[in-house]
Structure formats: structure tokens, C-alpha cells
Amino acid sequence: MTIIDPRTGNTLTSEPAGQAPAAGQPGSVAREDVVIELGAANVQQVLEASMQVPVLLASFSPESDACRQLLAVLEKLALEYGGGFLLATLDGQANPEIAAQLGVRSVPDVKLVSQGGLVDGFQGALSEKEVREWLGRYLKAPEGASMSPEEQAEAALEAGDTATARELYQTLMAQYPEHYAYQVALARVLVSEGQIDEGRALLDNLPPEERDAAPARGVRASIEFGERAWSADAISALGERDDSEARYQRALRQVADGDYDQGLEGLLALMKSDRGFEDDAARKTLLQVFDALGADHPLTVAYRRKLFALLY
């Protein structure tokens, strides 16, 4: 089969089936090398080109902010992958017949085509992190690939740079106002900075289903830990006290300070020694910590098992 490069009209040299070209280095290609405007004149050529290189077919509406945001992410990744895939963009309003032929029902719509066949696709404006994860299922990211804004924010938090994390989440919120995970993440950062009222206000403004979901409940639990825990000076003043109240407050202070491992261990130990303390406060606080950490956190998984073993 003769495959025509839709960018130049030149004949492409086919590679053996199943061997996609390796991604180049970030910055090694120009936009016109990897981004194609799809239309009636070249749609067949683009599909044929997928026999040699994977093609992302991105259908959009020029009037949609969500589409524009997603296209910007896809173009960034097309350049970053350095020719690892082609990005073919289709204005669905200007080309309704092609959109219908491609099975596009709503925009934004992205389809991955390889070897002339549909591999996978998604609808809606995914964030950059989500697009990277989706694309990574099928194509190896190039060496030196940049981190997504979400990954940058997470790295900043791990390094204790809450100011950078806050700015990144604020930018993401502006770009994706209906992606409520960013508001919850920003609330968590604000709480860690001591801006409790600001963090609580963000959570209060979430839609009910998001406000009551586990991530938001976790941040609220963190706020409550800080409000319930005695101050560091008060904990220090406990001295050698080892009664249930002292043990509970030490564990609660550790949780409020982010020392979850020690705090969880202290709460579990208090459950073993004095289950009735403050109406089962240790167990109830353990469950709140699980909410704060999230169901998949390694400490949640480990201490749920320990809690289950203690109870049953």
C-alpha cells in the first residue's frame, strides 16, 4: 500500500506492522510536523498514515472553552512526543459529515487510531494529567518528558513548597472550573498553611455530591484534627502522663501535624487498652484519619486490616 504523508503529500516508507516509530526528544519537531487540520481533502490520507504512526483524531468546536483547553494539552503532548504520534484536529461544526462518519456524538472527542483501526478514545475535557495517563497506556512517553501541572503541585507539596502548589492548583481551577478535585486539593494546601477559613469556604462551595465525597471529607477531617488537638506546648506539658486522655491527645496532635503513622499507632493502642474512652473516640478518630488519607493510601490499607483484626 502506498501511504501519503498528509502534511507534505510525499510517499511514506511503511514499517512492519505493529512497529510504531519511537518517540523523539521533546522539542525535536515543529508544530506543523505533528499537528494536522483534518478535512474532506485529507481524511483518507490521515487514516492511511495511521498504518505507520499512531494518530489522535481530536474533534472539537471552536466555540467551546473545554475544547480549546484540551487541544492545547494535546498539541503540547504531540510536540513533547516528538513524532511519536500525529494529532489530527477536526472542527466538527465545519465538517459535520466527517464527524458523523467518525462516530462523533459530542465534543471534545478524541480517538486513537493505529494500523488503520480504532484503538481507544475518550470524550470530554480531561486534565493534562488524565490525558498523559490515558496516552501512556498505549504509547511510551519520551525521555525527558515534563511533569503535568498536577504532578508539579504534588512534588512541590512533598518538598514543603506550599506556595508553588497553591499557585498551580489555583491555575488549574481557573482552567478546569468543573474539575472539583482541584478545589479540594487547593483546600488541603490552604489548611496546611493555616488558612483554615479559606480552605473550609472552598469546600462549602462545592456541589453537594462533591462536598460529601471522601476527598472533601478528608480535608474536613484534617481541619477537625487541628481544632481538636491540644497545642504542642500543652502536649509537652503532659510530661510523663500516660493516662488515656494524654495518650489520645498525643496521637491526635501527631495526626494534626501529619505524623499519621505514629498517630494511627497511638490510636490503635488506645483502642486496645481503653476502648470505652470518650465514647470510643480512638476508633472514631481512626476512621476519620482513613477519610483524610483516602481509601487507597498505604497507611489506610494497613491500619484498616489492623482495626479489623482488633474488632473481629
PDB file of C-alpha atoms in Angstrom:
ATOM      1  CA  MET A   1       0.000   0.000   0.000  1.00  0.00           C
ATOM      2  CA  THR A   2       1.214   3.493  -0.822  1.00  0.00           C
ATOM      3  CA  ILE A   3       0.870   5.749   2.209  1.00  0.00           C
ATOM      4  CA  ILE A   4       0.802   9.504   1.636  1.00  0.00           C
ATOM      5  CA  ASP A   5       2.067  11.892   4.299  1.00  0.00           C
ATOM      6  CA  PRO A   6      -0.905  14.265   4.735  1.00  0.00           C
ATOM      7  CA  ARG A   7       1.463  17.067   5.747  1.00  0.00           C
ATOM      8  CA  THR A   8       3.612  17.035   2.600  1.00  0.00           C
ATOM      9  CA  GLY A   9       1.923  14.781   0.056  1.00  0.00           C
ATOM     10  CA  ASN A  10       5.096  12.672  -0.128  1.00  0.00           C
ATOM     11  CA  THR A  11       5.118   8.893  -0.028  1.00  0.00           C
ATOM     12  CA  LEU A  12       5.881   7.420   3.369  1.00  0.00           C
ATOM     13  CA  THR A  13       8.023   4.312   3.785  1.00  0.00           C
ATOM     14  CA  SER A  14       5.971   1.721   5.636  1.00  0.00           C
ATOM     15  CA  GLU A  15       7.363  -0.002   8.706  1.00  0.00           C
ATOM     16  CA  PRO A  16       6.482  -3.584   9.517  1.00  0.00           C
ATOM     17  CA  ALA A  17       3.028  -3.916  11.032  1.00  0.00           C
ATOM     18  CA  GLY A  18       2.941  -3.360  14.777  1.00  0.00           C
ATOM     19  CA  GLN A  19       6.197  -1.349  14.891  1.00  0.00           C
ATOM     20  CA  ALA A  20       5.408   2.259  15.710  1.00  0.00           C
ATOM     21  CA  PRO A  21       8.269   4.728  15.365  1.00  0.00           C
ATOM     22  CA  ALA A  22       9.972   5.645  18.588  1.00  0.00           C
ATOM     23  CA  ALA A  23       9.137   8.993  20.118  1.00  0.00           C
ATOM     24  CA  GLY A  24      11.674  11.718  19.528  1.00  0.00           C
ATOM     25  CA  GLN A  25      13.155  14.093  22.044  1.00  0.00           C
ATOM     26  CA  PRO A  26      10.917  16.883  23.360  1.00  0.00           C
ATOM     27  CA  GLY A  27      11.321  19.952  21.176  1.00  0.00           C
ATOM     28  CA  SER A  28      12.727  17.967  18.242  1.00  0.00           C
ATOM     29  CA  VAL A  29       9.784  18.714  15.937  1.00  0.00           C
ATOM     30  CA  ALA A  30       7.821  21.773  14.869  1.00  0.00           C
ATOM     31  CA  ARG A  31       4.073  22.096  15.288  1.00  0.00           C
ATOM     32  CA  GLU A  32       3.431  21.659  11.568  1.00  0.00           C
ATOM     33  CA  ASP A  33       5.285  18.332  11.714  1.00  0.00           C
ATOM     34  CA  VAL A  34       2.858  16.717  14.129  1.00  0.00           C
ATOM     35  CA  VAL A  35      -0.421  18.694  14.070  1.00  0.00           C
ATOM     36  CA  ILE A  36      -2.758  18.373  11.080  1.00  0.00           C
ATOM     37  CA  GLU A  37      -6.042  20.146  10.388  1.00  0.00           C
ATOM     38  CA  LEU A  38      -8.410  17.411   9.252  1.00  0.00           C
ATOM     39  CA  GLY A  39     -10.849  17.964   6.389  1.00  0.00           C
ATOM     40  CA  ALA A  40     -12.500  16.278   3.436  1.00  0.00           C
ATOM     41  CA  ALA A  41      -9.349  16.648   1.315  1.00  0.00           C
ATOM     42  CA  ASN A  42      -7.060  14.675   3.613  1.00  0.00           C
ATOM     43  CA  VAL A  43      -9.155  12.494   5.930  1.00  0.00           C
ATOM     44  CA  GLN A  44      -8.381   9.319   3.970  1.00  0.00           C
ATOM     45  CA  GLN A  45      -4.679  10.131   3.856  1.00  0.00           C
ATOM     46  CA  VAL A  46      -4.622  10.672   7.616  1.00  0.00           C
ATOM     47  CA  LEU A  47      -6.268   7.307   8.220  1.00  0.00           C
ATOM     48  CA  GLU A  48      -3.759   5.654   5.881  1.00  0.00           C
ATOM     49  CA  ALA A  49      -0.898   7.400   7.679  1.00  0.00           C
ATOM     50  CA  SER A  50      -2.007   5.602  10.863  1.00  0.00           C
ATOM     51  CA  MET A  51      -0.537   2.463   9.294  1.00  0.00           C
ATOM     52  CA  GLN A  52       2.881   3.930  10.089  1.00  0.00           C
ATOM     53  CA  VAL A  53       2.367   6.218  13.068  1.00  0.00           C
ATOM     54  CA  PRO A  54      -0.469   6.384  15.632  1.00  0.00           C
ATOM     55  CA  VAL A  55      -2.913   9.221  15.030  1.00  0.00           C
ATOM     56  CA  LEU A  56      -5.019  11.077  17.580  1.00  0.00           C
ATOM     57  CA  LEU A  57      -8.245  12.298  15.963  1.00  0.00           C
ATOM     58  CA  ALA A  58      -9.455  15.226  18.073  1.00  0.00           C
ATOM     59  CA  SER A  59     -12.909  16.580  17.192  1.00  0.00           C
ATOM     60  CA  PHE A  60     -13.766  19.974  18.634  1.00  0.00           C
ATOM     61  CA  SER A  61     -15.965  23.050  18.478  1.00  0.00           C
ATOM     62  CA  PRO A  62     -14.182  26.403  18.136  1.00  0.00           C
ATOM     63  CA  GLU A  63     -16.787  27.964  20.444  1.00  0.00           C
ATOM     64  CA  SER A  64     -16.066  25.595  23.345  1.00  0.00           C
ATOM     65  CA  ASP A  65     -13.637  26.607  26.080  1.00  0.00           C
ATOM     66  CA  ALA A  66     -13.320  22.954  27.098  1.00  0.00           C
ATOM     67  CA  CYS A  67     -12.305  22.026  23.555  1.00  0.00           C
ATOM     68  CA  ARG A  68      -9.716  24.796  23.368  1.00  0.00           C
ATOM     69  CA  GLN A  69      -8.204  23.726  26.688  1.00  0.00           C
ATOM     70  CA  LEU A  70      -7.989  20.103  25.596  1.00  0.00           C
ATOM     71  CA  LEU A  71      -6.494  20.970  22.206  1.00  0.00           C
ATOM     72  CA  ALA A  72      -3.785  22.992  23.922  1.00  0.00           C
ATOM     73  CA  VAL A  73      -2.899  19.938  26.049  1.00  0.00           C
ATOM     74  CA  LEU A  74      -2.920  17.607  23.038  1.00  0.00           C
ATOM     75  CA  GLU A  75      -0.704  19.937  20.984  1.00  0.00           C
ATOM     76  CA  LYS A  76       1.724  20.209  23.894  1.00  0.00           C
ATOM     77  CA  LEU A  77       1.936  16.425  24.106  1.00  0.00           C
ATOM     78  CA  ALA A  78       2.253  15.985  20.334  1.00  0.00           C
ATOM     79  CA  LEU A  79       5.320  18.250  20.396  1.00  0.00           C
ATOM     80  CA  GLU A  80       6.660  16.561  23.519  1.00  0.00           C
ATOM     81  CA  TYR A  81       6.355  13.103  21.961  1.00  0.00           C
ATOM     82  CA  GLY A  82       8.447  14.388  19.065  1.00  0.00           C
ATOM     83  CA  GLY A  83       6.654  12.488  16.297  1.00  0.00           C
ATOM     84  CA  GLY A  84       5.551   9.525  18.393  1.00  0.00           C
ATOM     85  CA  PHE A  85       2.036  10.275  17.182  1.00  0.00           C
ATOM     86  CA  LEU A  86       0.245  12.695  14.870  1.00  0.00           C
ATOM     87  CA  LEU A  87      -2.539  14.952  16.108  1.00  0.00           C
ATOM     88  CA  ALA A  88      -5.342  15.439  13.585  1.00  0.00           C
ATOM     89  CA  THR A  89      -7.854  18.103  14.657  1.00  0.00           C
ATOM     90  CA  LEU A  90     -11.382  18.216  13.231  1.00  0.00           C
ATOM     91  CA  ASP A  91     -13.746  21.172  13.500  1.00  0.00           C
ATOM     92  CA  GLY A  92     -16.957  19.207  13.915  1.00  0.00           C
ATOM     93  CA  GLN A  93     -19.161  22.199  13.135  1.00  0.00           C
ATOM     94  CA  ALA A  94     -17.420  22.883   9.841  1.00  0.00           C
ATOM     95  CA  ASN A  95     -17.222  19.184   8.919  1.00  0.00           C
ATOM     96  CA  PRO A  96     -20.403  17.528  10.255  1.00  0.00           C
ATOM     97  CA  GLU A  97     -20.333  14.706   7.700  1.00  0.00           C
ATOM     98  CA  ILE A  98     -16.795  13.662   8.633  1.00  0.00           C
ATOM     99  CA  ALA A  99     -17.654  13.901  12.332  1.00  0.00           C
ATOM    100  CA  ALA A 100     -20.652  11.635  11.747  1.00  0.00           C
ATOM    101  CA  GLN A 101     -18.529   9.148   9.808  1.00  0.00           C
ATOM    102  CA  LEU A 102     -16.075   9.052  12.700  1.00  0.00           C
ATOM    103  CA  GLY A 103     -18.896   8.398  15.165  1.00  0.00           C
ATOM    104  CA  VAL A 104     -18.502  11.713  16.992  1.00  0.00           C
ATOM    105  CA  ARG A 105     -21.594  12.443  19.077  1.00  0.00           C
ATOM    106  CA  SER A 106     -20.299  15.227  21.295  1.00  0.00           C
ATOM    107  CA  VAL A 107     -17.145  17.293  21.595  1.00  0.00           C
ATOM    108  CA  PRO A 108     -14.445  17.252  22.640  1.00  0.00           C
ATOM    109  CA  ASP A 109     -13.943  13.743  21.303  1.00  0.00           C
ATOM    110  CA  VAL A 110     -10.559  12.037  20.961  1.00  0.00           C
ATOM    111  CA  LYS A 111      -9.867   8.762  19.184  1.00  0.00           C
ATOM    112  CA  LEU A 112      -6.587   6.894  18.934  1.00  0.00           C
ATOM    113  CA  VAL A 113      -6.173   5.213  15.547  1.00  0.00           C
ATOM    114  CA  SER A 114      -3.316   2.849  14.744  1.00  0.00           C
ATOM    115  CA  GLN A 115      -2.767   0.452  11.836  1.00  0.00           C
ATOM    116  CA  GLY A 116      -5.977   1.820  10.341  1.00  0.00           C
ATOM    117  CA  GLY A 117      -8.144   0.737  13.286  1.00  0.00           C
ATOM    118  CA  LEU A 118      -9.672   2.383  16.329  1.00  0.00           C
ATOM    119  CA  VAL A 119      -7.678   1.572  19.470  1.00  0.00           C
ATOM    120  CA  ASP A 120      -9.460   3.640  22.100  1.00  0.00           C
ATOM    121  CA  GLY A 121     -10.986   7.034  22.706  1.00  0.00           C
ATOM    122  CA  PHE A 122     -12.500   9.371  25.257  1.00  0.00           C
ATOM    123  CA  GLN A 123     -14.998  12.214  25.408  1.00  0.00           C
ATOM    124  CA  GLY A 124     -14.847  15.346  27.497  1.00  0.00           C
ATOM    125  CA  ALA A 125     -12.115  17.733  28.557  1.00  0.00           C
ATOM    126  CA  LEU A 126      -9.722  15.606  30.577  1.00  0.00           C
ATOM    127  CA  SER A 127      -6.976  17.342  32.526  1.00  0.00           C
ATOM    128  CA  GLU A 128      -3.375  17.137  31.331  1.00  0.00           C
ATOM    129  CA  LYS A 129      -2.567  14.502  33.947  1.00  0.00           C
ATOM    130  CA  GLU A 130      -5.526  12.373  32.862  1.00  0.00           C
ATOM    131  CA  VAL A 131      -4.596  12.681  29.180  1.00  0.00           C
ATOM    132  CA  ARG A 132      -0.998  11.699  29.944  1.00  0.00           C
ATOM    133  CA  GLU A 133      -2.191   8.659  31.876  1.00  0.00           C
ATOM    134  CA  TRP A 134      -4.576   7.641  29.085  1.00  0.00           C
ATOM    135  CA  LEU A 135      -1.969   8.116  26.381  1.00  0.00           C
ATOM    136  CA  GLY A 136       0.593   6.246  28.459  1.00  0.00           C
ATOM    137  CA  ARG A 137      -1.475   3.069  28.199  1.00  0.00           C
ATOM    138  CA  TYR A 138      -0.607   2.857  24.509  1.00  0.00           C
ATOM    139  CA  LEU A 139       2.494   4.957  23.818  1.00  0.00           C
ATOM    140  CA  LYS A 140       5.742   5.178  25.720  1.00  0.00           C
ATOM    141  CA  ALA A 141       6.440   8.707  26.850  1.00  0.00           C
ATOM    142  CA  PRO A 142       9.708  10.186  25.577  1.00  0.00           C
ATOM    143  CA  GLU A 143      12.710  10.564  27.841  1.00  0.00           C
ATOM    144  CA  GLY A 144      12.816  13.971  29.447  1.00  0.00           C
ATOM    145  CA  ALA A 145       9.028  14.406  29.309  1.00  0.00           C
ATOM    146  CA  SER A 146       7.841  17.227  31.526  1.00  0.00           C
ATOM    147  CA  MET A 147       5.572  16.680  34.515  1.00  0.00           C
ATOM    148  CA  SER A 148       1.923  17.637  34.355  1.00  0.00           C
ATOM    149  CA  PRO A 149       0.837  20.641  36.481  1.00  0.00           C
ATOM    150  CA  GLU A 150      -0.808  18.201  38.914  1.00  0.00           C
ATOM    151  CA  GLU A 151       2.439  16.262  39.270  1.00  0.00           C
ATOM    152  CA  GLN A 152       4.350  19.510  39.751  1.00  0.00           C
ATOM    153  CA  ALA A 153       1.937  20.520  42.506  1.00  0.00           C
ATOM    154  CA  GLU A 154       2.279  17.139  44.215  1.00  0.00           C
ATOM    155  CA  ALA A 155       6.076  17.336  44.008  1.00  0.00           C
ATOM    156  CA  ALA A 156       6.004  20.849  45.474  1.00  0.00           C
ATOM    157  CA  LEU A 157       3.889  19.638  48.387  1.00  0.00           C
ATOM    158  CA  GLU A 158       6.267  16.759  49.073  1.00  0.00           C
ATOM    159  CA  ALA A 159       9.110  19.290  49.146  1.00  0.00           C
ATOM    160  CA  GLY A 160       7.164  21.525  51.545  1.00  0.00           C
ATOM    161  CA  ASP A 161       6.713  24.264  48.939  1.00  0.00           C
ATOM    162  CA  THR A 162       3.058  25.011  49.588  1.00  0.00           C
ATOM    163  CA  ALA A 163       3.200  28.401  47.824  1.00  0.00           C
ATOM    164  CA  THR A 164       4.064  26.778  44.485  1.00  0.00           C
ATOM    165  CA  ALA A 165       1.448  24.067  44.985  1.00  0.00           C
ATOM    166  CA  ARG A 166      -1.160  26.708  45.805  1.00  0.00           C
ATOM    167  CA  GLU A 167      -0.402  28.714  42.658  1.00  0.00           C
ATOM    168  CA  LEU A 168      -0.538  25.611  40.460  1.00  0.00           C
ATOM    169  CA  TYR A 169      -3.886  24.478  41.856  1.00  0.00           C
ATOM    170  CA  GLN A 170      -5.298  27.986  41.506  1.00  0.00           C
ATOM    171  CA  THR A 171      -4.290  27.967  37.834  1.00  0.00           C
ATOM    172  CA  LEU A 172      -5.809  24.518  37.323  1.00  0.00           C
ATOM    173  CA  MET A 173      -9.039  25.663  38.974  1.00  0.00           C
ATOM    174  CA  ALA A 174      -9.271  28.574  36.549  1.00  0.00           C
ATOM    175  CA  GLN A 175      -8.648  26.273  33.569  1.00  0.00           C
ATOM    176  CA  TYR A 176     -10.981  23.491  34.725  1.00  0.00           C
ATOM    177  CA  PRO A 177     -13.683  25.102  36.897  1.00  0.00           C
ATOM    178  CA  GLU A 178     -15.801  21.934  36.924  1.00  0.00           C
ATOM    179  CA  HIS A 179     -12.921  19.631  37.866  1.00  0.00           C
ATOM    180  CA  TYR A 180     -13.657  19.820  41.572  1.00  0.00           C
ATOM    181  CA  ALA A 181     -10.694  17.714  42.622  1.00  0.00           C
ATOM    182  CA  TYR A 182      -8.543  20.817  42.154  1.00  0.00           C
ATOM    183  CA  GLN A 183     -10.682  22.800  44.592  1.00  0.00           C
ATOM    184  CA  VAL A 184     -10.355  20.028  47.165  1.00  0.00           C
ATOM    185  CA  ALA A 185      -6.591  19.882  46.578  1.00  0.00           C
ATOM    186  CA  LEU A 186      -6.299  23.654  46.992  1.00  0.00           C
ATOM    187  CA  ALA A 187      -8.362  23.477  50.191  1.00  0.00           C
ATOM    188  CA  ARG A 188      -5.932  20.878  51.521  1.00  0.00           C
ATOM    189  CA  VAL A 189      -2.981  23.164  50.742  1.00  0.00           C
ATOM    190  CA  LEU A 190      -4.668  26.152  52.394  1.00  0.00           C
ATOM    191  CA  VAL A 191      -5.372  24.113  55.527  1.00  0.00           C
ATOM    192  CA  SER A 192      -1.735  23.013  55.656  1.00  0.00           C
ATOM    193  CA  GLU A 193      -0.759  26.693  55.519  1.00  0.00           C
ATOM    194  CA  GLY A 194      -3.075  27.534  58.397  1.00  0.00           C
ATOM    195  CA  GLN A 195      -5.660  29.276  56.207  1.00  0.00           C
ATOM    196  CA  ILE A 196      -8.471  27.250  57.732  1.00  0.00           C
ATOM    197  CA  ASP A 197     -11.384  29.573  56.926  1.00  0.00           C
ATOM    198  CA  GLU A 198     -10.331  29.892  53.277  1.00  0.00           C
ATOM    199  CA  GLY A 199      -9.992  26.127  52.928  1.00  0.00           C
ATOM    200  CA  ARG A 200     -13.347  25.496  54.579  1.00  0.00           C
ATOM    201  CA  ALA A 201     -15.022  28.076  52.315  1.00  0.00           C
ATOM    202  CA  LEU A 202     -13.750  26.259  49.221  1.00  0.00           C
ATOM    203  CA  LEU A 203     -15.245  23.008  50.481  1.00  0.00           C
ATOM    204  CA  ASP A 204     -18.544  24.675  51.392  1.00  0.00           C
ATOM    205  CA  ASN A 205     -18.895  25.985  47.814  1.00  0.00           C
ATOM    206  CA  LEU A 206     -18.617  22.533  46.231  1.00  0.00           C
ATOM    207  CA  PRO A 207     -21.714  20.845  44.762  1.00  0.00           C
ATOM    208  CA  PRO A 208     -23.385  18.607  47.382  1.00  0.00           C
ATOM    209  CA  GLU A 209     -22.207  15.341  45.817  1.00  0.00           C
ATOM    210  CA  GLU A 210     -18.598  16.602  45.826  1.00  0.00           C
ATOM    211  CA  ARG A 211     -18.880  18.197  49.253  1.00  0.00           C
ATOM    212  CA  ASP A 212     -19.921  14.871  50.764  1.00  0.00           C
ATOM    213  CA  ALA A 213     -17.418  12.719  48.846  1.00  0.00           C
ATOM    214  CA  ALA A 214     -14.404  11.125  50.535  1.00  0.00           C
ATOM    215  CA  PRO A 215     -11.713  13.627  49.343  1.00  0.00           C
ATOM    216  CA  ALA A 216     -13.593  16.639  50.737  1.00  0.00           C
ATOM    217  CA  ARG A 217     -14.489  14.767  53.918  1.00  0.00           C
ATOM    218  CA  GLY A 218     -10.812  14.022  54.341  1.00  0.00           C
ATOM    219  CA  VAL A 219      -9.862  17.702  54.265  1.00  0.00           C
ATOM    220  CA  ARG A 220     -12.640  18.497  56.734  1.00  0.00           C
ATOM    221  CA  ALA A 221     -11.296  15.770  58.979  1.00  0.00           C
ATOM    222  CA  SER A 222      -7.834  17.381  58.826  1.00  0.00           C
ATOM    223  CA  ILE A 223      -9.389  20.693  59.868  1.00  0.00           C
ATOM    224  CA  GLU A 224     -11.145  18.990  62.755  1.00  0.00           C
ATOM    225  CA  PHE A 225      -7.934  17.284  63.913  1.00  0.00           C
ATOM    226  CA  GLY A 226      -6.220  20.651  64.168  1.00  0.00           C
ATOM    227  CA  GLU A 227      -9.123  22.184  66.054  1.00  0.00           C
ATOM    228  CA  ARG A 228      -9.500  19.280  68.490  1.00  0.00           C
ATOM    229  CA  ALA A 229      -5.834  18.628  69.183  1.00  0.00           C
ATOM    230  CA  TRP A 230      -4.092  20.314  72.064  1.00  0.00           C
ATOM    231  CA  SER A 231      -1.256  22.660  71.211  1.00  0.00           C
ATOM    232  CA  ALA A 232       2.322  21.434  71.071  1.00  0.00           C
ATOM    233  CA  ASP A 233       3.041  23.308  74.332  1.00  0.00           C
ATOM    234  CA  ALA A 234       0.084  21.634  76.042  1.00  0.00           C
ATOM    235  CA  ILE A 235       1.269  18.234  74.824  1.00  0.00           C
ATOM    236  CA  SER A 236       4.761  18.954  76.135  1.00  0.00           C
ATOM    237  CA  ALA A 237       3.283  19.932  79.497  1.00  0.00           C
ATOM    238  CA  LEU A 238       1.787  16.441  79.826  1.00  0.00           C
ATOM    239  CA  GLY A 239       5.242  15.211  80.774  1.00  0.00           C
ATOM    240  CA  GLU A 240       5.189  11.542  81.750  1.00  0.00           C
ATOM    241  CA  ARG A 241       1.400  11.283  81.954  1.00  0.00           C
ATOM    242  CA  ASP A 242       0.241   8.016  80.426  1.00  0.00           C
ATOM    243  CA  ASP A 243      -3.489   8.016  81.089  1.00  0.00           C
ATOM    244  CA  SER A 244      -5.999   7.615  78.239  1.00  0.00           C
ATOM    245  CA  GLU A 245      -6.571  11.341  77.767  1.00  0.00           C
ATOM    246  CA  ALA A 246      -2.836  12.024  77.482  1.00  0.00           C
ATOM    247  CA  ARG A 247      -2.338   9.173  75.039  1.00  0.00           C
ATOM    248  CA  TYR A 248      -5.313  10.283  72.949  1.00  0.00           C
ATOM    249  CA  GLN A 249      -4.145  13.890  72.778  1.00  0.00           C
ATOM    250  CA  ARG A 250      -0.610  12.883  71.816  1.00  0.00           C
ATOM    251  CA  ALA A 251      -1.974  10.731  68.982  1.00  0.00           C
ATOM    252  CA  LEU A 252      -4.365  13.464  67.856  1.00  0.00           C
ATOM    253  CA  ARG A 253      -1.544  16.021  67.850  1.00  0.00           C
ATOM    254  CA  GLN A 254       0.583  13.684  65.740  1.00  0.00           C
ATOM    255  CA  VAL A 255      -2.255  13.264  63.242  1.00  0.00           C
ATOM    256  CA  ALA A 256      -2.863  17.026  63.111  1.00  0.00           C
ATOM    257  CA  ASP A 257       0.852  17.545  62.413  1.00  0.00           C
ATOM    258  CA  GLY A 258       0.825  14.986  59.596  1.00  0.00           C
ATOM    259  CA  ASP A 259       2.688  12.278  61.512  1.00  0.00           C
ATOM    260  CA  TYR A 260      -0.014   9.783  60.545  1.00  0.00           C
ATOM    261  CA  ASP A 261       1.931   6.590  61.155  1.00  0.00           C
ATOM    262  CA  GLN A 262       2.672   7.391  64.811  1.00  0.00           C
ATOM    263  CA  GLY A 263      -0.773   8.871  65.340  1.00  0.00           C
ATOM    264  CA  LEU A 264      -2.555   5.825  63.955  1.00  0.00           C
ATOM    265  CA  GLU A 265      -0.400   3.508  66.051  1.00  0.00           C
ATOM    266  CA  GLY A 266      -1.236   5.523  69.155  1.00  0.00           C
ATOM    267  CA  LEU A 267      -4.963   5.456  68.442  1.00  0.00           C
ATOM    268  CA  LEU A 268      -4.901   1.713  67.823  1.00  0.00           C
ATOM    269  CA  ALA A 269      -3.001   1.143  71.072  1.00  0.00           C
ATOM    270  CA  LEU A 270      -5.559   3.246  72.951  1.00  0.00           C
ATOM    271  CA  MET A 271      -8.358   1.144  71.476  1.00  0.00           C
ATOM    272  CA  LYS A 272      -6.682  -1.983  72.829  1.00  0.00           C
ATOM    273  CA  SER A 273      -6.197  -0.559  76.321  1.00  0.00           C
ATOM    274  CA  ASP A 274      -9.332   1.590  76.803  1.00  0.00           C
ATOM    275  CA  ARG A 275     -11.998   1.002  74.160  1.00  0.00           C
ATOM    276  CA  GLY A 276     -14.584   2.995  76.105  1.00  0.00           C
ATOM    277  CA  PHE A 277     -12.538   6.204  76.355  1.00  0.00           C
ATOM    278  CA  GLU A 278     -14.690   9.197  75.368  1.00  0.00           C
ATOM    279  CA  ASP A 279     -17.361   7.008  73.771  1.00  0.00           C
ATOM    280  CA  ASP A 280     -14.971   5.024  71.535  1.00  0.00           C
ATOM    281  CA  ALA A 281     -13.102   8.176  70.455  1.00  0.00           C
ATOM    282  CA  ALA A 282      -9.999   6.289  69.309  1.00  0.00           C
ATOM    283  CA  ARG A 283     -11.900   4.123  66.804  1.00  0.00           C
ATOM    284  CA  LYS A 284     -13.952   7.066  65.519  1.00  0.00           C
ATOM    285  CA  THR A 285     -10.785   9.109  65.033  1.00  0.00           C
ATOM    286  CA  LEU A 286      -9.113   6.228  63.214  1.00  0.00           C
ATOM    287  CA  LEU A 287     -11.980   6.217  60.708  1.00  0.00           C
ATOM    288  CA  GLN A 288     -11.641   9.982  60.253  1.00  0.00           C
ATOM    289  CA  VAL A 289      -7.938   9.589  59.554  1.00  0.00           C
ATOM    290  CA  PHE A 290      -8.745   6.958  56.914  1.00  0.00           C
ATOM    291  CA  ASP A 291     -11.057   9.504  55.292  1.00  0.00           C
ATOM    292  CA  ALA A 292      -8.342  12.145  55.411  1.00  0.00           C
ATOM    293  CA  LEU A 293      -5.737   9.873  53.824  1.00  0.00           C
ATOM    294  CA  GLY A 294      -8.053   8.277  51.254  1.00  0.00           C
ATOM    295  CA  ALA A 295      -9.091   4.664  50.805  1.00  0.00           C
ATOM    296  CA  ASP A 296      -6.062   3.712  48.688  1.00  0.00           C
ATOM    297  CA  HIS A 297      -3.364   5.209  50.918  1.00  0.00           C
ATOM    298  CA  PRO A 298      -0.944   2.509  52.177  1.00  0.00           C
ATOM    299  CA  LEU A 299      -1.496   3.543  55.803  1.00  0.00           C
ATOM    300  CA  THR A 300      -5.273   3.343  55.388  1.00  0.00           C
ATOM    301  CA  VAL A 301      -4.999  -0.140  53.908  1.00  0.00           C
ATOM    302  CA  ALA A 302      -2.593  -1.327  56.605  1.00  0.00           C
ATOM    303  CA  TYR A 303      -4.465   0.114  59.579  1.00  0.00           C
ATOM    304  CA  ARG A 304      -7.877  -0.962  58.317  1.00  0.00           C
ATOM    305  CA  ARG A 305      -6.539  -4.501  58.468  1.00  0.00           C
ATOM    306  CA  LYS A 306      -5.217  -3.949  61.982  1.00  0.00           C
ATOM    307  CA  LEU A 307      -8.515  -2.402  63.060  1.00  0.00           C
ATOM    308  CA  PHE A 308     -10.473  -5.296  61.583  1.00  0.00           C
ATOM    309  CA  ALA A 309      -8.239  -7.816  63.340  1.00  0.00           C
ATOM    310  CA  LEU A 310      -8.724  -5.995  66.645  1.00  0.00           C
ATOM    311  CA  LEU A 311     -12.505  -5.832  66.296  1.00  0.00           C
ATOM    312  CA  TYR A 312     -13.104  -9.331  64.989  1.00  0.00           C
TER     313      TYR A 312
END
